[in-house]
Structure formats: structure tokens, C-alpha cells
PDB file of C-alpha atoms in Angstrom:
ATOM      1  CA  MET U   1       7.682  32.169  -1.016  1.00 55.00           C
ATOM      2  CA  GLU U   2       7.658  28.471  -0.160  1.00 62.00           C
ATOM      3  CA  THR U   3       9.111  27.476   3.190  1.00 70.00           C
ATOM      4  CA  LYS U   4      11.073  24.240   3.040  1.00 84.00           C
ATOM      5  CA  LYS U   5      10.817  21.817   5.921  1.00 90.00           C
ATOM      6  CA  ILE U   6      14.123  21.192   7.653  1.00 94.00           C
ATOM      7  CA  PHE U   7      14.721  17.569   8.590  1.00 96.00           C
ATOM      8  CA  TYR U   8      16.755  17.266  11.784  1.00 96.00           C
ATOM      9  CA  LEU U   9      18.781  14.053  11.757  1.00 97.00           C
ATOM     10  CA  THR U  10      21.390  12.412  13.914  1.00 94.00           C
ATOM     11  CA  SER U  11      24.605  11.692  12.009  1.00 94.00           C
ATOM     12  CA  SER U  12      23.783   7.966  12.029  1.00 94.00           C
ATOM     13  CA  GLY U  13      20.277   8.705  10.737  1.00 95.00           C
ATOM     14  CA  PHE U  14      21.638  10.924   7.963  1.00 98.00           C
ATOM     15  CA  ASN U  15      24.086   8.208   6.891  1.00 98.00           C
ATOM     16  CA  ARG U  16      21.335   5.568   6.980  1.00 97.00           C
ATOM     17  CA  ILE U  17      19.079   7.696   4.764  1.00 97.00           C
ATOM     18  CA  LYS U  18      21.921   8.345   2.285  1.00 98.00           C
ATOM     19  CA  LYS U  19      22.621   4.595   2.080  1.00 98.00           C
ATOM     20  CA  GLN U  20      18.925   3.854   1.554  1.00 98.00           C
ATOM     21  CA  TYR U  21      18.776   6.521  -1.168  1.00 98.00           C
ATOM     22  CA  THR U  22      21.815   5.056  -2.982  1.00 98.00           C
ATOM     23  CA  PHE U  23      20.385   1.529  -2.715  1.00 98.00           C
ATOM     24  CA  LEU U  24      16.997   2.593  -4.108  1.00 98.00           C
ATOM     25  CA  ARG U  25      18.580   4.572  -6.979  1.00 97.00           C
ATOM     26  CA  LYS U  26      20.516   1.448  -8.017  1.00 97.00           C
ATOM     27  CA  LYS U  27      17.359  -0.645  -7.667  1.00 96.00           C
ATOM     28  CA  LEU U  28      15.486   1.811  -9.912  1.00 95.00           C
ATOM     29  CA  VAL U  29      18.175   1.612 -12.611  1.00 94.00           C
ATOM     30  CA  ARG U  30      18.077  -2.207 -12.502  1.00 92.00           C
ATOM     31  CA  ALA U  31      14.274  -2.215 -12.595  1.00 88.00           C
ATOM     32  CA  LYS U  32      14.173   0.036 -15.655  1.00 84.00           C
ATOM     33  CA  GLU U  33      16.622  -2.304 -17.407  1.00 83.00           C
ATOM     34  CA  ASP U  34      14.330  -5.266 -16.677  1.00 77.00           C
ATOM     35  CA  ILE U  35      11.050  -3.779 -17.903  1.00 73.00           C
ATOM     36  CA  PRO U  36       8.704  -6.636 -18.736  1.00 64.00           C
ATOM     37  CA  PRO U  37       7.509  -6.476 -22.338  1.00 64.00           C
ATOM     38  CA  SER U  38       4.021  -5.118 -22.723  1.00 62.00           C
ATOM     39  CA  PHE U  39       1.712  -7.121 -24.905  1.00 50.00           C
ATOM     40  CA  GLU U  40       0.916  -5.554 -28.226  1.00 48.00           C
ATOM     41  CA  SER U  41      -2.732  -6.453 -27.921  1.00 49.00           C
ATOM     42  CA  ASP U  42      -5.538  -4.396 -26.492  1.00 51.00           C
ATOM     43  CA  ALA U  43      -5.789  -6.762 -23.525  1.00 58.00           C
ATOM     44  CA  VAL U  44      -4.613  -5.417 -20.183  1.00 65.00           C
ATOM     45  CA  ASN U  45      -1.254  -6.834 -19.165  1.00 73.00           C
ATOM     46  CA  SER U  46      -1.538  -7.107 -15.374  1.00 77.00           C
ATOM     47  CA  ASP U  47       2.182  -7.905 -14.898  1.00 75.00           C
ATOM     48  CA  TYR U  48       3.157  -4.771 -16.783  1.00 78.00           C
ATOM     49  CA  LEU U  49       0.648  -2.611 -14.887  1.00 81.00           C
ATOM     50  CA  PHE U  50       1.897  -4.027 -11.582  1.00 84.00           C
ATOM     51  CA  PHE U  51       5.474  -3.261 -12.636  1.00 84.00           C
ATOM     52  CA  LEU U  52       4.556   0.345 -13.489  1.00 85.00           C
ATOM     53  CA  GLU U  53       2.811   0.757 -10.143  1.00 91.00           C
ATOM     54  CA  GLU U  54       5.838  -0.599  -8.255  1.00 91.00           C
ATOM     55  CA  LEU U  55       8.131   1.653 -10.297  1.00 92.00           C
ATOM     56  CA  GLY U  56       6.009   4.666  -9.341  1.00 95.00           C
ATOM     57  CA  ILE U  57       6.194   3.763  -5.645  1.00 96.00           C
ATOM     58  CA  LEU U  58       9.981   3.392  -5.883  1.00 97.00           C
ATOM     59  CA  GLU U  59      10.362   6.745  -7.662  1.00 97.00           C
ATOM     60  CA  LYS U  60       8.173   8.455  -5.037  1.00 98.00           C
ATOM     61  CA  LYS U  61      10.284   7.040  -2.183  1.00 98.00           C
ATOM     62  CA  ILE U  62      13.471   8.225  -3.919  1.00 98.00           C
ATOM     63  CA  GLU U  63      11.974  11.729  -4.274  1.00 97.00           C
ATOM     64  CA  GLU U  64      11.088  11.760  -0.554  1.00 96.00           C
ATOM     65  CA  LEU U  65      14.623  10.736   0.406  1.00 98.00           C
ATOM     66  CA  GLU U  66      16.090  13.388  -1.937  1.00 97.00           C
ATOM     67  CA  GLN U  67      14.042  16.062  -0.149  1.00 97.00           C
ATOM     68  CA  ILE U  68      15.159  14.819   3.257  1.00 97.00           C
ATOM     69  CA  ILE U  69      18.838  14.769   2.224  1.00 98.00           C
ATOM     70  CA  LYS U  70      18.609  18.163   0.513  1.00 97.00           C
ATOM     71  CA  ASN U  71      16.929  19.787   3.536  1.00 97.00           C
ATOM     72  CA  ALA U  72      18.727  17.862   6.281  1.00 97.00           C
ATOM     73  CA  LYS U  73      20.403  19.459   9.250  1.00 97.00           C
ATOM     74  CA  VAL U  74      22.583  17.102  11.253  1.00 97.00           C
ATOM     75  CA  ILE U  75      22.010  17.453  14.989  1.00 95.00           C
ATOM     76  CA  GLU U  76      25.172  18.525  16.774  1.00 92.00           C
ATOM     77  CA  THR U  77      26.071  17.544  20.317  1.00 91.00           C
ATOM     78  CA  PRO U  78      25.402  20.545  22.546  1.00 91.00           C
ATOM     79  CA  PRO U  79      28.222  22.200  24.497  1.00 91.00           C
ATOM     80  CA  GLU U  80      29.063  20.593  27.850  1.00 91.00           C
ATOM     81  CA  LYS U  81      27.186  23.240  29.869  1.00 90.00           C
ATOM     82  CA  ARG U  82      23.914  22.526  27.965  1.00 90.00           C
ATOM     83  CA  ARG U  83      24.007  18.730  28.157  1.00 92.00           C
ATOM     84  CA  ASN U  84      21.802  18.711  31.257  1.00 93.00           C
ATOM     85  CA  ILE U  85      18.855  19.889  29.136  1.00 95.00           C
ATOM     86  CA  VAL U  86      16.834  17.611  26.843  1.00 97.00           C
ATOM     87  CA  GLN U  87      17.401  18.654  23.225  1.00 96.00           C
ATOM     88  CA  LEU U  88      17.213  16.942  19.856  1.00 95.00           C
ATOM     89  CA  GLY U  89      19.575  13.981  19.742  1.00 95.00           C
ATOM     90  CA  ALA U  90      19.392  13.317  23.489  1.00 96.00           C
ATOM     91  CA  LYS U  91      19.013   9.827  24.864  1.00 96.00           C
ATOM     92  CA  VAL U  92      16.818  10.190  27.923  1.00 96.00           C
ATOM     93  CA  LEU U  93      16.478   7.705  30.771  1.00 96.00           C
ATOM     94  CA  LEU U  94      12.947   7.957  32.193  1.00 95.00           C
ATOM     95  CA  GLU U  95      11.464   6.435  35.335  1.00 92.00           C
ATOM     96  CA  GLY U  96       7.722   5.804  35.486  1.00 88.00           C
ATOM     97  CA  LYS U  97       5.164   3.441  37.001  1.00 85.00           C
ATOM     98  CA  LYS U  98       6.232   0.677  34.615  1.00 83.00           C
ATOM     99  CA  GLY U  99       9.928   1.012  35.424  1.00 90.00           C
ATOM    100  CA  ILE U 100      12.798   2.614  33.562  1.00 93.00           C
ATOM    101  CA  GLN U 101      12.687   3.367  29.846  1.00 92.00           C
ATOM    102  CA  LYS U 102      15.297   4.784  27.510  1.00 95.00           C
ATOM    103  CA  ILE U 103      14.173   6.940  24.607  1.00 95.00           C
ATOM    104  CA  TRP U 104      16.029   8.882  21.954  1.00 96.00           C
ATOM    105  CA  LEU U 105      14.603  12.263  20.945  1.00 97.00           C
ATOM    106  CA  VAL U 106      14.977  12.567  17.157  1.00 97.00           C
ATOM    107  CA  GLY U 107      13.542  14.477  14.202  1.00 96.00           C
ATOM    108  CA  THR U 108      10.473  13.222  12.351  1.00 94.00           C
ATOM    109  CA  ALA U 109      12.450  11.496   9.566  1.00 95.00           C
ATOM    110  CA  GLU U 110      14.058   9.136  12.110  1.00 95.00           C
ATOM    111  CA  THR U 111      11.062   8.364  14.312  1.00 96.00           C
ATOM    112  CA  ASP U 112      10.729   4.674  15.198  1.00 95.00           C
ATOM    113  CA  PRO U 113       8.782   4.076  18.437  1.00 93.00           C
ATOM    114  CA  ASP U 114       9.604   0.343  18.373  1.00 95.00           C
ATOM    115  CA  LYS U 115      13.284   1.293  18.735  1.00 95.00           C
ATOM    116  CA  GLY U 116      12.608   4.011  21.315  1.00 94.00           C
ATOM    117  CA  LYS U 117      13.110   6.853  18.815  1.00 96.00           C
ATOM    118  CA  ILE U 118      10.527   9.527  19.609  1.00 95.00           C
ATOM    119  CA  SER U 119       9.861  12.566  17.408  1.00 96.00           C
ATOM    120  CA  ASP U 120      10.463  16.022  18.816  1.00 95.00           C
ATOM    121  CA  GLU U 121       7.141  16.983  17.199  1.00 94.00           C
ATOM    122  CA  SER U 122       5.116  14.321  19.041  1.00 94.00           C
ATOM    123  CA  PRO U 123       3.197  15.390  22.165  1.00 92.00           C
ATOM    124  CA  PHE U 124       5.610  13.502  24.440  1.00 92.00           C
ATOM    125  CA  GLY U 125       8.650  14.744  22.508  1.00 94.00           C
ATOM    126  CA  ARG U 126       7.480  18.344  22.865  1.00 94.00           C
ATOM    127  CA  ALA U 127       6.898  17.765  26.590  1.00 93.00           C
ATOM    128  CA  LEU U 128      10.494  16.500  26.968  1.00 95.00           C
ATOM    129  CA  LEU U 129      12.233  19.361  25.156  1.00 96.00           C
ATOM    130  CA  GLY U 130      13.963  21.754  27.534  1.00 96.00           C
ATOM    131  CA  ARG U 131      13.523  19.545  30.622  1.00 96.00           C
ATOM    132  CA  ARG U 132      16.307  18.657  33.067  1.00 95.00           C
ATOM    133  CA  VAL U 133      17.320  15.663  35.177  1.00 94.00           C
ATOM    134  CA  GLY U 134      14.907  15.216  38.096  1.00 93.00           C
ATOM    135  CA  GLU U 135      11.984  16.978  36.445  1.00 93.00           C
ATOM    136  CA  ILE U 136       8.636  15.253  35.983  1.00 92.00           C
ATOM    137  CA  VAL U 137       7.379  15.152  32.401  1.00 91.00           C
ATOM    138  CA  LEU U 138       3.633  15.132  31.814  1.00 85.00           C
ATOM    139  CA  SER U 139       2.011  14.677  28.440  1.00 78.00           C
ATOM    140  CA  PRO U 140      -1.533  14.107  27.183  1.00 75.00           C
ATOM    141  CA  VAL U 141      -0.406  10.730  25.815  1.00 72.00           C
ATOM    142  CA  ALA U 142       1.884   9.453  28.585  1.00 72.00           C
ATOM    143  CA  GLU U 143       1.911   9.011  32.341  1.00 76.00           C
ATOM    144  CA  GLY U 144       4.244  11.150  34.428  1.00 83.00           C
ATOM    145  CA  TYR U 145       7.915  10.261  34.030  1.00 89.00           C
ATOM    146  CA  ARG U 146      10.886  11.501  36.008  1.00 87.00           C
ATOM    147  CA  ILE U 147      14.008  12.214  33.978  1.00 90.00           C
ATOM    148  CA  ARG U 148      16.862  10.183  35.486  1.00 90.00           C
ATOM    149  CA  ASP U 149      19.619  10.944  32.993  1.00 90.00           C
ATOM    150  CA  ILE U 150      20.333  12.745  29.725  1.00 92.00           C
ATOM    151  CA  ILE U 151      23.007  11.325  27.434  1.00 91.00           C
ATOM    152  CA  TYR U 152      24.469  12.847  24.273  1.00 90.00           C
TER     153      TYR U 152
END
């Protein structure tokens, strides 16, 4: 029996992925309507081959997004009494040697380190899970950080 991967997403991340999926589906339909004519000679038509390659990439991305949407679980805000614990969807204010940083603990489909979105499956994300305000977080890939605040 095949186990399907569950993709944990914030509600904004789920909506963003659905919009991207819709956009790419429309783009695929338009692209298929604008297929460049292939030459009827035996010569290789590089424009046509490039088009087919791009079409394949687009179809693959659409398939990936379909799987994410189909297997998505939207992260719910925890009950009030559990909001002092770092869980998926938490925005965490961290204090370290380089000052204060704000990160957002998200599922793998939403990870974007440049925007402070850290995967729960990354070494630092795993180190954060279950921690509370005031605790020091150590990770093989990051210096020690003290949790200053947890926001949901």
C-alpha cells in the first residue's frame, strides 16, 4: 500500500498554490492552442523541440501542484492553551548573537528561507518544534537562539 505524503500548508499558502495551479492550467491551454507548426522535413525543428520541452516542464509543475492540493492539510491555529508551544504555522521571534530574527515554521511546500519561512522538516525546524518562550534552541546548522515570542 502506497503512503501518500501529506502537505501541511497555511491557509494563505494553500490559496497561493491553488491560484498558481489555476494560472498554470490556463497557460497550458493557451500554449497548446499556439503550438508552433513542425516542419514536414526530416530536419530537426529546434523551435518545436524547445516548445515540447517547455510544455513538458509546465505539465510536470501542474502535476506537482495537483498532488499538493489533493494531499494538503491546512494548518489550524492551536487552542489558546497550546499557543505557547512552537507548532506548524507559528511565527517565532528568536534572539541570537546577530540580533532578533522572525521566522515562520511551515510545511515543506511553503518553504522560502529568503522570506523567513522555514520547513518543519529542516534541522532547525525540527529543533524548534515543541519549544516554548524562553527556551534555547540548538541545531547542527544554527547557533543557539532564545525564543522570545510565539505568534499564531
